[in-house]
Each structure stands twice: as structure tokens, then as C-alpha cells.
Amino acid sequence: MNVCIIGTGYVGLPTGVGLAELGNSVTCVDRESSKIEALRAGRVTLYEAGLEELFHKNVAAGRLHFTTSMKEGVEQADLVLIAVGTPPHPVTREADMKYVHAAATELAEYLKGYTVIADKSTVPVGTGDDIEVLIRKKNPQADFDVVSLPEFLREGFAVHDFFHPDRVVVGANTERAVEVIRRLYQALPDAPLLFVKRRSAETIKYASNAFLAIKIHYINEMADFCEKAGADIHEVARGMGMDSRIGPRFLQPGPGYGGSCFPKDTMALAYMARQNDVDMSLVKAAIEGNRKRKKQMAERILGAVADVEEPRIAVLGLAFKAGTDDCRESPAVEIIAHLLEGRAKVTAYDPKAMDTARALLGDRISYAESMYEALEGADVIAILTEWEEFKSLDLEQAARIMRHRRIMDYRSLLDAAATEKHGVSYQGIGG
Ligand code: NAD
């Protein structure tokens, strides 16, 4: 099948590479020419495990192309996927639809023959209808269907999730469109396809992300409770997770959820709920609780160095989660902003996200080449991302090079007793 993907970011690129690996001819379109130039030159523009290898393989096989020209991508395509950003609107916090609307309008004039336009971006309910209207207005003769095909990949596991999705939700209103999507997924026979109304598909995405955000918020509140009540959140989470109705995942306490999805999708859902006169109190509580949590986490770190005049804080981890270089809405970035307001000096290290963090934090902090460089002369270490690498921290070396020996482990990576054996005081989360 000839597939065009509009938007070559964290969703578009792994999806394009995956579809090419399945044998499709894929053209990735992006309006950012620097991104397209880099990809054409063989430079993969974001980090995802396993992506680079598949990228080169499929470019070499002639199945993967990159262009800034919408015409080039769309006119050959049987299927056009929209995977552009839907960031929060700066004022209302609803999903800002300007990129999706622009993409729909731009692609309309190049449609040739029957084409399915599938929306992978996370969009408000009813967007499929809007896209249809926009295309029809620009190109009344076009033969097309609009499908909602929400994306559920997890950053850090994007390639794995492409080939092994828990489910593929397809919101299609015509049999013709259903057939095209079925044909696309023939190459992944184990992928469970769920065909639903287009508006249901759009809602499933928000309902899922908000549920996960609430689950994280809940376990974080429970961690606060455990600290006060003398319980251990890790034992509590283990006990809860053994209940098959609850399940063990998303029960890790931490510094709050971040990333380009949960914060913006919960806000967009809260906005849609208001528009529809529905009180989604749980979603609102998660948004507010998560906002407070990052401040609370920063205050704890500042509290730990309150006795030091010019505290130096070594931050380990900048990405919003392990396995990605994405720092959008990263708890680490927000916590660092609070630390700087508290007049602390921050030196940070992340295995993959130094460049993306630098774009957000600039020269307000120092960047280290290794974890040990970050630790030198530090008064406290704050572990903010759950990278495996941090688990192997050599505590003896850490104790030798720090000014004061303290660790705030917000990702529960280290063993408290082992840390304290080396004279390093340990503070984790949840008792
Ligand atoms: P991104 O910002 O990484 O990538 C979007 C890309 O679209 C950018 O490269 C941008 O230049 C390009 N673009 C914007 N308008 C364009 C246009 N008119 N023509 C061509 N290119 C255009 O965004 P992302 O993280 O890939 O997210 C895309 C969508 O997928 C969002 O709606 C997001 O909520 C959703 N989503 C993201 C994830 C994730 O893990 N990142 C997971 C599921 C769903």
C-alpha cells in the first residue's frame, strides 16, 4: 500500500518506519525542512530503542521517503495518516487544532482516486467531521473517507508497540474505509482490531490517557499517605497490583506524570467536559494534584539542603521517562525550574535527553557528560528519571566526590540500606 504520513515526530516517524518494515511504500511529510533534511541525510531525529536500525534498513530498501512537499506525499497515497501535534491552547488549554486543520486543508487539493485519511493525532471528539468538511470545502470532487485511528504507542517502546499493539482502535463510518484499514493490518495478524464509531474512537484515546493519569495521581497520593501512616508504598502497590481487577502497572509512585500526552490530554478532556456540561471531578483532581506534586517534590529537595548556603543539586534524569529523549512537560524540567527559583545551582545529566533539555532550560543549569561529573561537589542527588543506568551508581565513588552525601530517589531505583551503608542519606518516596 502507498502510505503518506503527515508529521514526522514521536508518532509519525516510528509509525512510518514500522509501516515501511511491513512492506508498504511510505512517504513522510513534514513542514520543518531541517527535520526532513536530517532524515534524508540518514540522521534519525529522535531517540527510540530499535528505531535507527529499522530506519536505515527501510531507507536502503527504497520503502521510506521524506519530503516537505504535501503534493509528493499525498497524490500517490491510498492512505494518508495525520500525525501532527495537538498541543494545549495557550489560553483555554483545550487541544489546539491549528496543525490538524492546516494539514487537512493542505492535503485536500492533492487527493487522487479513493483515499482514506486516518487521524492519528489525539483530537477532540467530532474532529473527524471537521476534517471531512475542510477537505470537502477545498476539493468538492475528492473521493475520500476520514477515519479515526488513535495512537496508543508508549514513548520509549514506540517500535515494540507498533509491532505488538494491545489494540488498534478504528473509528470508521464506511465499509470501504474499514477494508483499507483491514488490508493495512493484514501484515500484523495478531493485532486486535476494534471497529467502533468514529466519535467513540476519538473518545477512547482521551478516556484511556485520563484513566492512566488518574491511576498515577492516585498512587502518588497513596504514597503521601504511606509516608504519614508508616506504611511502605511499594509493598502496598505490590499488594494492590496482585488483584487482577487492578493490575500491577502504573502503580509506581514518582514525581508526577509528564510528557507530551497526559498533561495536555487531561486538560483537553476537562475542557471538553465543561463544554458538554459534565463535571469530570476525577480528571480535574488529577490535573491539580499533579501540578502541585512537582512543586512539592522540589520543595523536598530544597528542604534537604536548607542548611547549605549555596546548594548544588545534581539532577540525574531530564527526560519525562526512561527510553526517550522527550522532555516535553517533563517533571524533571519543572522541578528544576522550582529549584532555580529556590536559588539552587543545578548540574544535570541524562543518557539521551541532553539536547532536548538544553533547548528548554538553556544555560540556566550546567550539563554534565556523565553521572559522576554531575555529582562532583553536589549537596544532594535528585533522581528524576527511571533510567537503568542510574541503578548502577557506584555509591562509594558518589560518597567520595559529593560535598554532602544525600540522595532523593524519586524513581525508587536504589536500595535505601545499601545507600546508607556508604554513609549517603537516602530519601525515597512513600515510606
Ligand atoms: P511531534 O510534535 O513530535 O510531531 C509533530 C510533527 O508534525 C512535527 O514534526 C511538525 O513539524 C509536524 N507538522 C505540524 N504541522 C504540519 C503540517 N501541516 N504539515 C506537515 N507537518 C506538520 O508530535 P507527536 O508527539 O508525534 O504527537 C503527534 C500527535 O500524536 C499528537 O496529537 C499527540 O497527542 C499524539 N500522540 C502522541 C504520542 C506520543 O507518545 N508522543 C502518543 C500517542 C498519541
Short mmCIF file of C-alpha atoms and ligand atoms in Angstrom, two decimals:
data_model
loop_
_atom_site.label_atom_id
_atom_site.label_comp_id
_atom_site.label_asym_id
_atom_site.label_seq_id
_atom_site.Cartn_x
_atom_site.Cartn_y
_atom_site.Cartn_z
CA MET A 1 0.00 0.00 0.00
CA ASN A 2 1.14 3.57 -0.62
CA VAL A 3 1.03 5.43 2.67
CA CYS A 4 1.67 9.10 3.37
CA ILE A 5 2.30 10.29 6.92
CA ILE A 6 1.92 13.96 7.71
CA GLY A 7 4.06 14.89 10.71
CA THR A 8 7.38 13.17 11.37
CA GLY A 9 7.58 13.44 15.15
CA TYR A 10 7.43 10.95 18.01
CA VAL A 11 4.34 9.30 16.48
CA GLY A 12 4.84 9.86 12.75
CA LEU A 13 8.43 8.65 12.47
CA PRO A 14 8.17 5.32 14.32
CA THR A 15 4.83 4.67 12.57
CA GLY A 16 6.35 5.43 9.17
CA VAL A 17 9.33 3.20 9.83
CA GLY A 18 7.06 0.42 11.11
CA LEU A 19 4.72 0.59 8.11
CA ALA A 20 7.70 0.51 5.75
CA GLU A 21 9.04 -2.56 7.56
CA LEU A 22 5.66 -4.23 6.91
CA GLY A 23 6.28 -3.75 3.18
CA ASN A 24 4.37 -0.54 2.46
CA SER A 25 5.82 2.31 0.47
CA VAL A 26 5.82 5.20 2.94
CA THR A 27 6.33 8.91 2.36
CA CYS A 28 6.78 11.03 5.47
CA VAL A 29 5.89 14.69 5.06
CA ASP A 30 6.92 17.39 7.49
CA ARG A 31 6.78 21.13 7.17
CA GLU A 32 10.02 21.51 9.14
CA SER A 33 12.64 21.42 6.41
CA SER A 34 15.55 20.93 8.84
CA LYS A 35 13.93 17.70 10.06
CA ILE A 36 13.41 16.40 6.54
CA GLU A 37 16.97 17.33 5.54
CA ALA A 38 18.34 15.46 8.56
CA LEU A 39 16.24 12.37 7.82
CA ARG A 40 17.26 12.44 4.17
CA ALA A 41 20.88 12.64 5.27
CA GLY A 42 20.33 9.49 7.36
CA ARG A 43 20.14 11.20 10.77
CA VAL A 44 17.29 9.89 12.92
CA THR A 45 15.80 12.95 14.58
CA LEU A 46 14.59 11.38 17.83
CA TYR A 47 15.62 8.58 20.12
CA GLU A 48 13.59 5.37 20.34
CA ALA A 49 15.05 1.94 21.01
CA GLY A 50 15.42 -0.04 17.77
CA LEU A 51 14.31 2.82 15.53
CA GLU A 52 17.62 3.69 13.94
CA GLU A 53 18.32 0.18 12.64
CA LEU A 54 14.87 -0.22 11.06
CA PHE A 55 15.07 3.28 9.65
CA HIS A 56 18.30 2.58 7.74
CA LYS A 57 17.08 -0.83 6.61
CA ASN A 58 13.91 0.56 5.07
CA VAL A 59 15.52 3.63 3.54
CA ALA A 60 18.03 1.30 1.88
CA ALA A 61 15.19 -0.92 0.64
CA GLY A 62 13.58 2.13 -1.00
CA ARG A 63 10.39 1.88 1.04
CA LEU A 64 10.84 5.02 3.15
CA HIS A 65 10.92 8.56 1.74
CA PHE A 66 10.98 12.03 3.25
CA THR A 67 9.71 15.27 1.79
CA THR A 68 8.39 18.70 2.69
CA SER A 69 6.06 18.55 -0.30
CA MET A 70 2.47 17.65 0.58
CA LYS A 71 1.80 17.06 -3.12
CA GLU A 72 4.57 14.48 -3.41
CA GLY A 73 3.30 12.58 -0.38
CA VAL A 74 -0.45 12.71 -0.93
CA GLU A 75 -1.05 12.24 -4.63
CA GLN A 76 0.29 8.65 -4.68
CA ALA A 77 -1.29 7.63 -1.40
CA ASP A 78 -4.05 5.10 -0.75
CA LEU A 79 -3.89 6.07 2.90
CA VAL A 80 -2.89 9.38 4.47
CA LEU A 81 -2.14 9.42 8.20
CA ILE A 82 -2.30 12.71 10.06
CA ALA A 83 0.22 12.69 12.93
CA VAL A 84 0.78 16.36 13.68
CA GLY A 85 0.86 17.92 17.13
CA THR A 86 -2.23 18.94 19.12
CA PRO A 87 -0.63 21.00 21.91
CA PRO A 88 -2.64 22.73 24.60
CA HIS A 89 -4.13 26.04 23.52
CA PRO A 90 -2.17 28.75 25.37
CA VAL A 91 -5.31 30.30 26.87
CA THR A 92 -8.12 27.73 27.10
CA ARG A 93 -5.90 24.60 27.48
CA GLU A 94 -8.16 22.76 25.00
CA ALA A 95 -6.37 20.86 22.21
CA ASP A 96 -5.09 23.41 19.72
CA MET A 97 -6.28 22.16 16.37
CA LYS A 98 -4.42 24.56 14.12
CA TYR A 99 -1.91 21.96 12.88
CA VAL A 100 -4.56 19.31 12.18
CA HIS A 101 -6.79 21.80 10.38
CA ALA A 102 -3.85 23.12 8.36
CA ALA A 103 -2.78 19.58 7.40
CA ALA A 104 -6.34 18.65 6.33
CA THR A 105 -6.68 21.80 4.24
CA GLU A 106 -3.22 21.41 2.67
CA LEU A 107 -3.66 17.76 1.74
CA ALA A 108 -7.14 18.21 0.21
CA GLU A 109 -6.12 19.52 -3.19
CA TYR A 110 -3.70 16.65 -3.90
CA LEU A 111 -6.09 13.74 -3.31
CA LYS A 112 -6.24 11.45 -6.35
CA GLY A 113 -8.54 8.43 -6.53
CA TYR A 114 -10.18 6.94 -3.45
CA THR A 115 -8.11 7.80 -0.36
CA VAL A 116 -8.58 7.10 3.33
CA ILE A 117 -7.45 9.89 5.63
CA ALA A 118 -6.79 8.46 9.07
CA ASP A 119 -6.24 10.72 12.02
CA LYS A 120 -3.57 9.50 14.46
CA SER A 121 -3.28 12.79 16.33
CA THR A 122 -5.15 12.97 19.63
CA VAL A 123 -8.08 15.20 18.80
CA PRO A 124 -11.35 16.40 20.32
CA VAL A 125 -14.46 14.39 19.65
CA GLY A 126 -16.00 15.45 16.37
CA THR A 127 -12.70 16.28 14.67
CA GLY A 128 -13.31 13.59 12.03
CA ASP A 129 -16.41 15.53 10.99
CA ASP A 130 -14.42 18.79 10.88
CA ILE A 131 -11.69 17.25 8.72
CA GLU A 132 -14.32 15.96 6.33
CA VAL A 133 -15.84 19.45 6.00
CA LEU A 134 -12.44 21.11 5.49
CA ILE A 135 -11.45 18.69 2.73
CA ARG A 136 -14.82 18.83 1.03
CA LYS A 137 -14.70 22.63 1.02
CA LYS A 138 -11.27 22.74 -0.60
CA ASN A 139 -11.84 19.85 -3.01
CA PRO A 140 -15.55 19.09 -3.56
CA GLN A 141 -14.75 16.33 -6.11
CA ALA A 142 -12.44 14.33 -3.84
CA ASP A 143 -13.27 10.67 -3.19
CA PHE A 144 -12.27 10.01 0.42
CA ASP A 145 -13.22 8.80 3.87
CA VAL A 146 -11.98 10.08 7.20
CA VAL A 147 -11.13 7.52 9.85
CA SER A 148 -10.07 7.96 13.46
CA LEU A 149 -7.07 5.73 14.20
CA PRO A 150 -5.86 6.93 17.59
CA GLU A 151 -2.27 6.20 18.57
CA PHE A 152 -1.51 4.36 21.80
CA LEU A 153 2.27 3.86 21.50
CA ARG A 154 4.36 4.47 24.59
CA GLU A 155 7.42 6.64 24.09
CA GLY A 156 10.45 4.52 24.92
CA PHE A 157 8.68 1.47 23.45
CA ALA A 158 7.35 3.00 20.25
CA VAL A 159 8.87 0.43 17.90
CA HIS A 160 7.82 -2.50 20.06
CA ASP A 161 4.31 -1.10 20.44
CA PHE A 162 3.95 -0.58 16.70
CA PHE A 163 4.50 -4.28 16.05
CA HIS A 164 2.69 -5.53 19.16
CA PRO A 165 -0.20 -3.21 19.88
CA ASP A 166 -2.56 -4.06 22.77
CA ARG A 167 -5.31 -2.99 20.38
CA VAL A 168 -5.86 -0.98 17.23
CA VAL A 169 -8.93 1.19 17.56
CA VAL A 170 -10.54 2.09 14.26
CA GLY A 171 -13.32 4.65 14.09
CA ALA A 172 -14.68 4.31 10.58
CA ASN A 173 -18.08 5.25 9.27
CA THR A 174 -17.93 3.41 5.92
CA GLU A 175 -17.28 -0.19 4.87
CA ARG A 176 -14.83 0.98 2.19
CA ALA A 177 -12.64 2.64 4.79
CA VAL A 178 -12.84 -0.39 7.08
CA GLU A 179 -11.50 -2.55 4.23
CA VAL A 180 -8.46 -0.30 3.70
CA ILE A 181 -7.55 -0.43 7.40
CA ARG A 182 -8.08 -4.20 7.49
CA ARG A 183 -5.73 -4.51 4.50
CA LEU A 184 -3.11 -2.38 6.24
CA TYR A 185 -3.16 -4.58 9.33
CA GLN A 186 -3.11 -7.89 7.43
CA ALA A 187 0.64 -7.82 7.92
CA LEU A 188 0.13 -7.77 11.71
CA PRO A 189 -2.33 -10.67 12.11
CA ASP A 190 -2.07 -10.70 15.91
CA ALA A 191 -3.06 -7.05 16.29
CA PRO A 192 -6.54 -6.95 17.82
CA LEU A 193 -8.64 -4.59 15.70
CA LEU A 194 -11.58 -2.88 17.35
CA PHE A 195 -14.00 -1.21 14.95
CA VAL A 196 -16.15 1.49 16.53
CA LYS A 197 -17.97 4.69 15.67
CA ARG A 198 -15.60 7.49 14.76
CA ARG A 199 -16.61 9.58 17.77
CA SER A 200 -16.11 6.59 20.06
CA ALA A 201 -12.56 6.10 18.73
CA GLU A 202 -11.76 9.76 19.39
CA THR A 203 -13.15 9.39 22.92
CA ILE A 204 -11.32 6.11 23.67
CA LYS A 205 -7.98 7.89 23.34
CA TYR A 206 -8.82 10.59 25.88
CA ALA A 207 -10.63 8.17 28.18
CA SER A 208 -7.54 5.90 28.25
CA ASN A 209 -4.98 8.61 28.84
CA ALA A 210 -7.04 10.32 31.53
CA PHE A 211 -7.55 6.96 33.27
CA LEU A 212 -3.79 6.31 33.34
CA ALA A 213 -3.10 9.84 34.58
CA ILE A 214 -5.63 9.33 37.37
CA LYS A 215 -4.02 5.99 38.26
CA ILE A 216 -0.62 7.70 38.61
CA HIS A 217 -2.11 10.54 40.62
CA TYR A 218 -3.83 8.02 42.88
CA ILE A 219 -0.68 6.04 43.66
CA ASN A 220 1.20 9.29 44.33
CA GLU A 221 -1.47 10.37 46.82
CA MET A 222 -1.33 6.92 48.35
CA ALA A 223 2.47 7.31 48.65
CA ASP A 224 1.95 10.54 50.61
CA PHE A 225 -0.46 8.68 52.84
CA CYS A 226 2.00 5.82 53.41
CA GLU A 227 4.69 8.26 54.45
CA LYS A 228 2.45 9.70 57.14
CA ALA A 229 0.88 6.41 58.21
CA GLY A 230 4.09 4.39 58.49
CA ALA A 231 3.31 2.05 55.58
CA ASP A 232 5.52 1.31 52.55
CA ILE A 233 4.00 2.30 49.19
CA HIS A 234 5.99 -0.34 47.33
CA GLU A 235 4.53 -3.10 49.46
CA VAL A 236 1.11 -1.51 49.17
CA ALA A 237 1.37 -1.23 45.38
CA ARG A 238 2.53 -4.84 45.11
CA GLY A 239 -0.42 -5.98 47.17
CA MET A 240 -2.86 -3.91 45.15
CA GLY A 241 -1.41 -4.98 41.82
CA MET A 242 -1.89 -8.68 42.56
CA ASP A 243 -5.61 -8.04 42.30
CA SER A 244 -6.38 -8.82 38.66
CA ARG A 245 -9.04 -6.11 38.64
CA ILE A 246 -6.35 -3.52 39.41
CA GLY A 247 -3.20 -4.90 37.77
CA PRO A 248 0.41 -4.03 38.68
CA ARG A 249 1.13 -1.41 36.02
CA PHE A 250 1.06 2.34 36.56
CA LEU A 251 1.31 1.85 40.29
CA GLN A 252 4.87 3.20 40.63
CA PRO A 253 4.95 6.34 42.76
CA GLY A 254 7.07 9.15 41.36
CA PRO A 255 7.47 12.87 40.86
CA GLY A 256 4.23 13.21 38.88
CA TYR A 257 3.28 12.41 35.32
CA GLY A 258 4.63 14.40 32.40
CA GLY A 259 5.30 14.07 28.71
CA SER A 260 3.54 15.41 25.69
CA CYS A 261 0.33 13.42 26.28
CA PHE A 262 -1.08 13.01 29.81
CA PRO A 263 -0.86 16.67 30.88
CA LYS A 264 -2.33 18.02 27.66
CA ASP A 265 -4.89 15.26 27.15
CA THR A 266 -6.29 15.56 30.68
CA MET A 267 -6.63 19.32 30.21
CA ALA A 268 -8.27 18.86 26.81
CA LEU A 269 -10.72 16.32 28.26
CA ALA A 270 -11.56 18.64 31.16
CA TYR A 271 -12.25 21.38 28.61
CA MET A 272 -14.48 19.09 26.51
CA ALA A 273 -16.32 18.00 29.66
CA ARG A 274 -17.02 21.66 30.54
CA GLN A 275 -18.27 22.28 27.00
CA ASN A 276 -20.62 19.33 27.38
CA ASP A 277 -21.73 20.34 30.87
CA VAL A 278 -20.27 17.24 32.51
CA ASP A 279 -18.37 17.51 35.79
CA MET A 280 -15.29 15.29 35.48
CA SER A 281 -14.11 15.79 39.04
CA LEU A 282 -11.55 12.95 38.92
CA VAL A 283 -9.83 14.37 35.86
CA LYS A 284 -9.74 17.83 37.43
CA ALA A 285 -8.30 16.40 40.66
CA ALA A 286 -5.53 14.60 38.75
CA ILE A 287 -4.59 17.79 36.87
CA GLU A 288 -4.42 19.86 40.03
CA GLY A 289 -2.77 17.17 42.14
CA ASN A 290 -0.11 16.54 39.51
CA ARG A 291 0.67 20.24 39.22
CA LYS A 292 1.15 20.51 42.98
CA ARG A 293 3.21 17.34 43.16
CA LYS A 294 6.12 18.69 41.16
CA LYS A 295 6.34 21.76 43.38
CA GLN A 296 6.12 19.55 46.46
CA MET A 297 8.94 17.34 45.12
CA ALA A 298 11.15 20.38 44.51
CA GLU A 299 10.41 21.72 47.97
CA ARG A 300 11.55 18.44 49.50
CA ILE A 301 14.86 18.68 47.66
CA LEU A 302 15.35 22.29 48.73
CA GLY A 303 14.41 21.25 52.28
CA ALA A 304 17.17 18.64 52.26
CA VAL A 305 19.79 21.31 51.52
CA ALA A 306 18.26 24.09 53.62
CA ASP A 307 21.41 24.04 55.79
CA VAL A 308 23.71 24.81 52.85
CA GLU A 309 24.32 28.38 51.75
CA GLU A 310 24.67 27.90 48.01
CA PRO A 311 23.25 24.46 47.42
CA ARG A 312 24.42 22.44 44.46
CA ILE A 313 21.99 19.89 43.22
CA ALA A 314 22.93 17.03 40.92
CA VAL A 315 19.91 16.05 38.84
CA LEU A 316 20.00 12.61 37.28
CA GLY A 317 17.44 12.34 34.51
CA LEU A 318 15.83 15.03 32.39
CA ALA A 319 13.57 13.09 30.01
CA PHE A 320 9.95 12.72 31.13
CA LYS A 321 10.51 8.97 31.30
CA ALA A 322 13.25 6.48 30.52
CA GLY A 323 13.79 5.31 26.95
CA THR A 324 13.15 8.64 25.26
CA ASP A 325 14.86 11.98 24.71
CA ASP A 326 11.50 13.77 25.00
CA CYS A 327 11.48 16.48 27.68
CA ARG A 328 8.09 17.99 26.92
CA GLU A 329 6.30 18.62 30.24
CA SER A 330 8.98 16.55 31.93
CA PRO A 331 8.63 16.53 35.73
CA ALA A 332 12.42 16.97 35.84
CA VAL A 333 12.27 20.20 33.88
CA GLU A 334 9.50 21.60 36.09
CA ILE A 335 11.23 20.53 39.29
CA ILE A 336 14.45 22.14 38.10
CA ALA A 337 12.58 25.40 37.44
CA HIS A 338 11.41 25.37 41.08
CA LEU A 339 14.94 24.54 42.30
CA LEU A 340 16.33 27.51 40.40
CA GLU A 341 13.67 29.76 41.94
CA GLY A 342 14.98 28.45 45.27
CA ARG A 343 18.45 29.74 44.27
CA ALA A 344 19.99 26.33 43.94
CA LYS A 345 22.70 25.57 41.36
CA VAL A 346 21.79 22.60 39.22
CA THR A 347 24.05 20.28 37.25
CA ALA A 348 22.18 17.67 35.27
CA TYR A 349 22.89 14.51 33.37
CA ASP A 350 20.65 12.38 31.18
CA PRO A 351 21.79 9.50 28.95
CA LYS A 352 19.72 10.64 25.95
CA ALA A 353 17.93 13.91 26.59
CA MET A 354 20.74 16.48 26.98
CA ASP A 355 20.00 18.28 23.71
CA THR A 356 16.22 18.37 24.13
CA ALA A 357 16.61 19.58 27.73
CA ARG A 358 19.09 22.24 26.68
CA ALA A 359 16.50 23.57 24.24
CA LEU A 360 14.13 24.10 27.18
CA LEU A 361 16.46 25.08 30.01
CA GLY A 362 19.27 26.82 28.12
CA ASP A 363 22.19 27.96 30.22
CA ARG A 364 20.19 28.24 33.44
CA ILE A 365 21.75 24.95 34.53
CA SER A 366 25.04 23.15 33.88
CA TYR A 367 25.17 19.94 31.87
CA ALA A 368 27.45 17.05 32.76
CA GLU A 369 28.88 14.43 30.42
CA SER A 370 28.39 11.62 32.93
CA MET A 371 26.55 10.94 36.17
CA TYR A 372 29.78 11.25 38.14
CA GLU A 373 30.60 14.62 36.63
CA ALA A 374 27.14 15.81 37.75
CA LEU A 375 27.79 14.55 41.27
CA GLU A 376 31.06 16.35 41.83
CA GLY A 377 30.74 18.77 44.75
CA ALA A 378 26.97 18.23 44.95
CA ASP A 379 25.00 18.61 48.17
CA VAL A 380 22.23 16.29 47.07
CA ILE A 381 21.45 13.96 44.18
CA ALA A 382 17.89 14.08 42.83
CA ILE A 383 16.98 11.09 40.65
CA LEU A 384 14.14 12.26 38.43
CA THR A 385 14.01 9.78 35.51
CA GLU A 386 13.99 5.99 35.81
CA TRP A 387 16.99 5.23 33.55
CA GLU A 388 18.51 1.77 34.17
CA GLU A 389 21.97 3.36 34.12
CA PHE A 390 21.29 5.13 37.42
CA LYS A 391 20.72 1.81 39.18
CA SER A 392 24.41 1.06 38.78
CA LEU A 393 25.51 4.25 40.53
CA ASP A 394 28.77 3.47 42.35
CA LEU A 395 27.87 4.68 45.83
CA GLU A 396 31.44 4.57 47.07
CA GLN A 397 32.55 6.90 44.30
CA ALA A 398 29.49 9.08 44.79
CA ALA A 399 30.22 9.43 48.50
CA ARG A 400 33.82 10.38 47.71
CA ILE A 401 33.05 13.18 45.26
CA MET A 402 29.97 14.79 46.79
CA ARG A 403 30.14 17.72 49.21
CA HIS A 404 27.21 16.41 51.25
CA ARG A 405 26.02 12.83 50.94
CA ARG A 406 22.31 12.81 50.26
CA ILE A 407 20.11 11.16 47.69
CA MET A 408 16.48 11.93 46.88
CA ASP A 409 15.40 8.94 44.84
CA TYR A 410 12.08 9.85 43.24
CA ARG A 411 12.13 6.83 40.95
CA SER A 412 12.83 4.16 43.55
CA LEU A 413 15.92 2.92 41.72
CA LEU A 414 18.34 2.47 44.61
CA ASP A 415 18.34 0.34 47.70
CA ALA A 416 18.00 2.50 50.81
CA ALA A 417 20.03 0.21 53.07
CA ALA A 418 22.91 -0.12 50.57
CA THR A 419 22.99 3.62 50.10
CA GLU A 420 23.12 4.34 53.80
CA LYS A 421 25.88 1.76 54.25
CA HIS A 422 28.07 4.09 52.23
CA GLY A 423 27.21 6.99 54.50
CA VAL A 424 24.82 8.51 51.98
CA SER A 425 21.46 9.51 53.47
CA TYR A 426 18.55 8.22 51.41
CA GLN A 427 15.09 9.64 50.92
CA GLY A 428 12.70 7.86 48.63
CA ILE A 429 9.00 8.13 48.07
CA GLY A 430 6.20 6.58 50.03
CA GLY A 431 7.76 5.45 53.32
P1 NAD B 1 5.58 16.00 17.42
O1 NAD B 1 5.50 17.42 17.81
O2 NAD B 1 6.72 15.14 17.85
O3 NAD B 1 5.47 15.88 15.84
C1 NAD B 1 4.55 16.58 15.06
C2 NAD B 1 5.19 16.90 13.73
O4 NAD B 1 4.20 17.40 12.85
C3 NAD B 1 6.27 17.96 13.79
O5 NAD B 1 7.47 17.45 13.21
C4 NAD B 1 5.72 19.12 12.95
O6 NAD B 1 6.71 19.83 12.25
C5 NAD B 1 4.79 18.38 12.01
N1 NAD B 1 3.73 19.20 11.42
C6 NAD B 1 2.87 20.05 12.02
N2 NAD B 1 2.02 20.57 11.13
C7 NAD B 1 2.33 20.04 9.92
C8 NAD B 1 1.80 20.18 8.62
N3 NAD B 1 0.74 20.96 8.38
N4 NAD B 1 2.38 19.50 7.62
C9 NAD B 1 3.42 18.69 7.85
N5 NAD B 1 3.96 18.51 9.06
C10 NAD B 1 3.42 19.17 10.10
O7 NAD B 1 4.20 15.34 17.95
P2 NAD B 1 3.97 13.83 18.43
O8 NAD B 1 4.49 13.62 19.79
O9 NAD B 1 4.41 12.92 17.33
O10 NAD B 1 2.38 13.80 18.54
C11 NAD B 1 1.55 13.86 17.38
C12 NAD B 1 0.13 13.56 17.81
O11 NAD B 1 0.03 12.22 18.31
C13 NAD B 1 -0.40 14.44 18.94
O12 NAD B 1 -1.76 14.69 18.75
C14 NAD B 1 -0.20 13.60 20.16
O13 NAD B 1 -1.11 13.91 21.19
C15 NAD B 1 -0.49 12.21 19.62
N6 NAD B 1 0.15 11.13 20.36
C16 NAD B 1 1.44 11.25 20.77
C17 NAD B 1 2.04 10.19 21.45
C18 NAD B 1 3.46 10.30 21.94
O14 NAD B 1 3.86 9.42 22.69
N7 NAD B 1 4.22 11.31 21.56
C19 NAD B 1 1.33 9.00 21.69
C20 NAD B 1 0.03 8.91 21.23
C21 NAD B 1 -0.56 9.97 20.57
#
